[in-house]
Amino acid sequence: KTVQLIKRFPGQYKDLAIFKEREINILLKGAGAAEEPKTFDEAFGLAQEMVTKKTKAVKTAVSAAKAKGDKAEIEKASDIYLIHIDNSVNLLKTALRLADENTPVTDVNLARYYLAYMYYLGKDKHYEGAILAEFVAQNYAKDNPVQAQEAALMALALYSNAFNENQ
């Protein structure tokens, strides 16, 4: 009940409360208990948690497995990594689908940027990610110049990856 109370109000703990409520439901009811987010804030909060905090841990696990050289462990860690990317992409797409005219443009653009980043980490969506990042860089440079610069850099990296994989 405390988590439900916290997630009702904006603030620094709202996203964490949404994520924790989802984790608790999964633990209590099983993997199928996680409801699809119904608002942009819910979906984006979950996705942001996954992208900013969980991605680093998953990447570290893959690096540690590669350092050990155990093929089975490398394969398992790589599978978890790809599942994490897919889950993050799905949450970000859900968030963007749930965005409406009342959703702050900065949050929508951050979701687009995170989606481009997940495509960068993935294997087969480099062009899609480059287009998203380029869109943010070109259309919102006046609103948030720092984010636009980061998006432009991301677009260049994604175009480069796309070019290299087609060689």
PDB file of C-alpha atoms in Angstrom:
ATOM      1  CA  LYS A   1       0.000   0.000   0.000  1.00  0.00           C
ATOM      2  CA  THR A   2       2.889   2.354   0.696  1.00  0.00           C
ATOM      3  CA  VAL A   3       4.207   1.855  -2.834  1.00  0.00           C
ATOM      4  CA  GLN A   4       0.758   2.601  -4.278  1.00  0.00           C
ATOM      5  CA  LEU A   5       0.561   5.796  -2.236  1.00  0.00           C
ATOM      6  CA  ILE A   6       4.023   6.968  -3.298  1.00  0.00           C
ATOM      7  CA  LYS A   7       3.423   6.347  -7.010  1.00  0.00           C
ATOM      8  CA  ARG A   8       0.320   8.565  -7.008  1.00  0.00           C
ATOM      9  CA  PHE A   9       2.343  11.753  -6.543  1.00  0.00           C
ATOM     10  CA  PRO A  10       5.075  13.289  -8.681  1.00  0.00           C
ATOM     11  CA  GLY A  11       8.533  13.328  -7.189  1.00  0.00           C
ATOM     12  CA  GLN A  12      11.863  11.599  -7.081  1.00  0.00           C
ATOM     13  CA  TYR A  13      10.429   8.329  -5.735  1.00  0.00           C
ATOM     14  CA  LYS A  14       7.523   7.884  -8.160  1.00  0.00           C
ATOM     15  CA  ASP A  15       9.462   5.928 -10.806  1.00  0.00           C
ATOM     16  CA  LEU A  16      11.096   3.738  -8.182  1.00  0.00           C
ATOM     17  CA  ALA A  17       7.703   3.010  -6.596  1.00  0.00           C
ATOM     18  CA  ILE A  18       6.245   1.988  -9.968  1.00  0.00           C
ATOM     19  CA  PHE A  19       9.183  -0.333 -10.619  1.00  0.00           C
ATOM     20  CA  LYS A  20       9.058  -1.855  -7.124  1.00  0.00           C
ATOM     21  CA  GLU A  21       5.315  -2.450  -7.363  1.00  0.00           C
ATOM     22  CA  ARG A  22       5.870  -4.352 -10.600  1.00  0.00           C
ATOM     23  CA  GLU A  23       8.656  -6.437  -8.990  1.00  0.00           C
ATOM     24  CA  ILE A  24       6.482  -7.236  -5.971  1.00  0.00           C
ATOM     25  CA  ASN A  25       3.584  -8.340  -8.197  1.00  0.00           C
ATOM     26  CA  ILE A  26       5.896 -10.620 -10.153  1.00  0.00           C
ATOM     27  CA  LEU A  27       7.271 -12.150  -6.940  1.00  0.00           C
ATOM     28  CA  LEU A  28       3.818 -12.672  -5.440  1.00  0.00           C
ATOM     29  CA  LYS A  29       1.875 -13.772  -8.505  1.00  0.00           C
ATOM     30  CA  GLY A  30       4.482 -15.042 -10.953  1.00  0.00           C
ATOM     31  CA  ALA A  31       5.987 -13.755 -14.182  1.00  0.00           C
ATOM     32  CA  GLY A  32       2.615 -13.300 -15.888  1.00  0.00           C
ATOM     33  CA  ALA A  33       1.406 -10.902 -13.186  1.00  0.00           C
ATOM     34  CA  ALA A  34       3.138  -7.838 -14.515  1.00  0.00           C
ATOM     35  CA  GLU A  35       0.439  -5.648 -15.991  1.00  0.00           C
ATOM     36  CA  GLU A  36       1.025  -3.667 -19.114  1.00  0.00           C
ATOM     37  CA  PRO A  37       1.569  -0.016 -18.131  1.00  0.00           C
ATOM     38  CA  LYS A  38      -1.492   2.138 -18.729  1.00  0.00           C
ATOM     39  CA  THR A  39       0.088   5.594 -18.753  1.00  0.00           C
ATOM     40  CA  PHE A  40       3.148   7.200 -20.252  1.00  0.00           C
ATOM     41  CA  ASP A  41       4.524   7.885 -16.769  1.00  0.00           C
ATOM     42  CA  GLU A  42       4.280   4.233 -15.727  1.00  0.00           C
ATOM     43  CA  ALA A  43       5.817   2.873 -18.914  1.00  0.00           C
ATOM     44  CA  PHE A  44       8.520   5.519 -19.085  1.00  0.00           C
ATOM     45  CA  GLY A  45       9.352   5.132 -15.388  1.00  0.00           C
ATOM     46  CA  LEU A  46       9.860   1.389 -15.799  1.00  0.00           C
ATOM     47  CA  ALA A  47      11.815   1.816 -19.020  1.00  0.00           C
ATOM     48  CA  GLN A  48      14.008   4.539 -17.560  1.00  0.00           C
ATOM     49  CA  GLU A  49      14.856   2.311 -14.601  1.00  0.00           C
ATOM     50  CA  MET A  50      15.784  -0.518 -16.946  1.00  0.00           C
ATOM     51  CA  VAL A  51      17.854   1.631 -19.285  1.00  0.00           C
ATOM     52  CA  THR A  52      19.720   3.692 -16.697  1.00  0.00           C
ATOM     53  CA  LYS A  53      20.263   1.126 -13.942  1.00  0.00           C
ATOM     54  CA  LYS A  54      19.724  -2.427 -15.153  1.00  0.00           C
ATOM     55  CA  THR A  55      21.563  -2.142 -18.492  1.00  0.00           C
ATOM     56  CA  LYS A  56      24.908  -1.525 -16.818  1.00  0.00           C
ATOM     57  CA  ALA A  57      24.501  -4.587 -14.580  1.00  0.00           C
ATOM     58  CA  VAL A  58      23.559  -6.805 -17.522  1.00  0.00           C
ATOM     59  CA  LYS A  59      26.496  -5.526 -19.608  1.00  0.00           C
ATOM     60  CA  THR A  60      28.839  -6.134 -16.664  1.00  0.00           C
ATOM     61  CA  ALA A  61      27.587  -9.727 -16.371  1.00  0.00           C
ATOM     62  CA  VAL A  62      28.359 -10.342 -20.052  1.00  0.00           C
ATOM     63  CA  SER A  63      31.849  -8.845 -19.665  1.00  0.00           C
ATOM     64  CA  ALA A  64      32.522 -10.972 -16.573  1.00  0.00           C
ATOM     65  CA  ALA A  65      31.410 -14.117 -18.398  1.00  0.00           C
ATOM     66  CA  LYS A  66      33.681 -13.273 -21.339  1.00  0.00           C
ATOM     67  CA  ALA A  67      36.592 -12.704 -18.959  1.00  0.00           C
ATOM     68  CA  LYS A  68      36.090 -16.181 -17.479  1.00  0.00           C
ATOM     69  CA  GLY A  69      35.966 -17.727 -20.929  1.00  0.00           C
ATOM     70  CA  ASP A  70      33.195 -20.216 -20.058  1.00  0.00           C
ATOM     71  CA  LYS A  71      31.144 -20.615 -23.255  1.00  0.00           C
ATOM     72  CA  ALA A  72      27.975 -21.726 -21.466  1.00  0.00           C
ATOM     73  CA  GLU A  73      28.118 -18.752 -19.111  1.00  0.00           C
ATOM     74  CA  ILE A  74      28.830 -16.367 -21.991  1.00  0.00           C
ATOM     75  CA  GLU A  75      25.829 -17.714 -23.906  1.00  0.00           C
ATOM     76  CA  LYS A  76      23.563 -17.446 -20.855  1.00  0.00           C
ATOM     77  CA  ALA A  77      24.691 -13.874 -20.072  1.00  0.00           C
ATOM     78  CA  SER A  78      24.309 -12.892 -23.734  1.00  0.00           C
ATOM     79  CA  ASP A  79      20.784 -14.304 -23.824  1.00  0.00           C
ATOM     80  CA  ILE A  80      19.863 -12.333 -20.698  1.00  0.00           C
ATOM     81  CA  TYR A  81      21.389  -9.227 -22.303  1.00  0.00           C
ATOM     82  CA  LEU A  82      19.286  -9.624 -25.466  1.00  0.00           C
ATOM     83  CA  ILE A  83      16.126 -10.262 -23.437  1.00  0.00           C
ATOM     84  CA  HIS A  84      16.862  -7.135 -21.405  1.00  0.00           C
ATOM     85  CA  ILE A  85      17.225  -5.073 -24.587  1.00  0.00           C
ATOM     86  CA  ASP A  86      13.965  -6.487 -25.989  1.00  0.00           C
ATOM     87  CA  ASN A  87      12.093  -5.754 -22.744  1.00  0.00           C
ATOM     88  CA  SER A  88      13.485  -2.221 -22.623  1.00  0.00           C
ATOM     89  CA  VAL A  89      12.559  -1.595 -26.261  1.00  0.00           C
ATOM     90  CA  ASN A  90       9.019  -2.882 -25.668  1.00  0.00           C
ATOM     91  CA  LEU A  91       8.545  -0.639 -22.614  1.00  0.00           C
ATOM     92  CA  LEU A  92       9.890   2.394 -24.467  1.00  0.00           C
ATOM     93  CA  LYS A  93       7.626   1.740 -27.448  1.00  0.00           C
ATOM     94  CA  THR A  94       4.694   1.382 -25.055  1.00  0.00           C
ATOM     95  CA  ALA A  95       5.604   4.685 -23.404  1.00  0.00           C
ATOM     96  CA  LEU A  96       5.780   6.463 -26.754  1.00  0.00           C
ATOM     97  CA  ARG A  97       2.467   4.937 -27.805  1.00  0.00           C
ATOM     98  CA  LEU A  98       0.851   6.162 -24.556  1.00  0.00           C
ATOM     99  CA  ALA A  99       2.204   9.710 -24.884  1.00  0.00           C
ATOM    100  CA  ASP A 100      -0.442  12.346 -25.485  1.00  0.00           C
ATOM    101  CA  GLU A 101      -0.594  16.140 -25.847  1.00  0.00           C
ATOM    102  CA  ASN A 102      -0.195  16.548 -22.068  1.00  0.00           C
ATOM    103  CA  THR A 103       3.047  14.556 -21.944  1.00  0.00           C
ATOM    104  CA  PRO A 104       6.081  16.840 -21.630  1.00  0.00           C
ATOM    105  CA  VAL A 105       8.042  16.968 -24.878  1.00  0.00           C
ATOM    106  CA  THR A 106      11.308  16.591 -22.958  1.00  0.00           C
ATOM    107  CA  ASP A 107      10.132  13.241 -21.560  1.00  0.00           C
ATOM    108  CA  VAL A 108       8.978  12.022 -24.979  1.00  0.00           C
ATOM    109  CA  ASN A 109      12.325  12.989 -26.494  1.00  0.00           C
ATOM    110  CA  LEU A 110      14.201  11.270 -23.690  1.00  0.00           C
ATOM    111  CA  ALA A 111      12.163   8.126 -24.377  1.00  0.00           C
ATOM    112  CA  ARG A 112      13.102   8.430 -28.067  1.00  0.00           C
ATOM    113  CA  TYR A 113      16.759   8.859 -27.136  1.00  0.00           C
ATOM    114  CA  TYR A 114      16.674   5.818 -24.822  1.00  0.00           C
ATOM    115  CA  LEU A 115      15.019   3.790 -27.569  1.00  0.00           C
ATOM    116  CA  ALA A 116      17.789   4.799 -29.982  1.00  0.00           C
ATOM    117  CA  TYR A 117      20.341   3.775 -27.339  1.00  0.00           C
ATOM    118  CA  MET A 118      18.706   0.361 -26.934  1.00  0.00           C
ATOM    119  CA  TYR A 119      18.816  -0.045 -30.714  1.00  0.00           C
ATOM    120  CA  TYR A 120      22.496   0.882 -30.559  1.00  0.00           C
ATOM    121  CA  LEU A 121      23.115  -1.870 -28.007  1.00  0.00           C
ATOM    122  CA  GLY A 122      21.050  -4.354 -30.007  1.00  0.00           C
ATOM    123  CA  LYS A 123      22.009  -6.073 -33.187  1.00  0.00           C
ATOM    124  CA  ASP A 124      19.512  -5.338 -35.932  1.00  0.00           C
ATOM    125  CA  LYS A 125      17.785  -1.961 -35.571  1.00  0.00           C
ATOM    126  CA  HIS A 126      20.611   0.492 -36.205  1.00  0.00           C
ATOM    127  CA  TYR A 127      18.821   2.414 -38.955  1.00  0.00           C
ATOM    128  CA  GLU A 128      15.676   2.794 -36.857  1.00  0.00           C
ATOM    129  CA  GLY A 129      17.730   4.064 -33.923  1.00  0.00           C
ATOM    130  CA  ALA A 130      19.657   6.472 -36.137  1.00  0.00           C
ATOM    131  CA  ILE A 131      16.435   7.946 -37.499  1.00  0.00           C
ATOM    132  CA  LEU A 132      15.011   8.402 -33.986  1.00  0.00           C
ATOM    133  CA  ALA A 133      18.182  10.030 -32.677  1.00  0.00           C
ATOM    134  CA  GLU A 134      18.477  12.253 -35.749  1.00  0.00           C
ATOM    135  CA  PHE A 135      14.837  13.330 -35.327  1.00  0.00           C
ATOM    136  CA  VAL A 136      15.502  14.435 -31.748  1.00  0.00           C
ATOM    137  CA  ALA A 137      18.731  16.189 -32.754  1.00  0.00           C
ATOM    138  CA  GLN A 138      17.215  18.114 -35.653  1.00  0.00           C
ATOM    139  CA  ASN A 139      13.804  19.032 -34.274  1.00  0.00           C
ATOM    140  CA  TYR A 140      14.455  19.812 -30.624  1.00  0.00           C
ATOM    141  CA  ALA A 141      17.866  21.484 -30.557  1.00  0.00           C
ATOM    142  CA  LYS A 142      16.379  24.762 -29.333  1.00  0.00           C
ATOM    143  CA  ASP A 143      14.404  23.100 -26.521  1.00  0.00           C
ATOM    144  CA  ASN A 144      17.299  21.039 -25.158  1.00  0.00           C
ATOM    145  CA  PRO A 145      20.647  21.645 -26.875  1.00  0.00           C
ATOM    146  CA  VAL A 146      22.575  19.155 -24.726  1.00  0.00           C
ATOM    147  CA  GLN A 147      20.152  16.334 -25.468  1.00  0.00           C
ATOM    148  CA  ALA A 148      20.199  17.299 -29.157  1.00  0.00           C
ATOM    149  CA  GLN A 149      23.996  17.047 -29.239  1.00  0.00           C
ATOM    150  CA  GLU A 150      23.924  13.651 -27.538  1.00  0.00           C
ATOM    151  CA  ALA A 151      21.232  12.488 -29.953  1.00  0.00           C
ATOM    152  CA  ALA A 152      23.304  13.673 -32.929  1.00  0.00           C
ATOM    153  CA  LEU A 153      26.294  11.720 -31.649  1.00  0.00           C
ATOM    154  CA  MET A 154      24.089   8.676 -31.132  1.00  0.00           C
ATOM    155  CA  ALA A 155      22.748   9.005 -34.680  1.00  0.00           C
ATOM    156  CA  LEU A 156      26.288   9.106 -36.078  1.00  0.00           C
ATOM    157  CA  ALA A 157      27.271   6.010 -34.103  1.00  0.00           C
ATOM    158  CA  LEU A 158      24.157   4.171 -35.249  1.00  0.00           C
ATOM    159  CA  TYR A 159      24.667   5.121 -38.904  1.00  0.00           C
ATOM    160  CA  SER A 160      28.255   3.935 -38.607  1.00  0.00           C
ATOM    161  CA  ASN A 161      27.134   0.604 -37.116  1.00  0.00           C
ATOM    162  CA  ALA A 162      24.514   0.190 -39.823  1.00  0.00           C
ATOM    163  CA  PHE A 163      27.077   0.878 -42.525  1.00  0.00           C
ATOM    164  CA  ASN A 164      29.636  -1.506 -41.002  1.00  0.00           C
ATOM    165  CA  GLU A 165      27.171  -4.373 -40.612  1.00  0.00           C
ATOM    166  CA  ASN A 166      26.254  -4.112 -44.289  1.00  0.00           C
ATOM    167  CA  GLN A 167      29.846  -4.342 -45.488  1.00  0.00           C
TER     168      GLN A 167
END
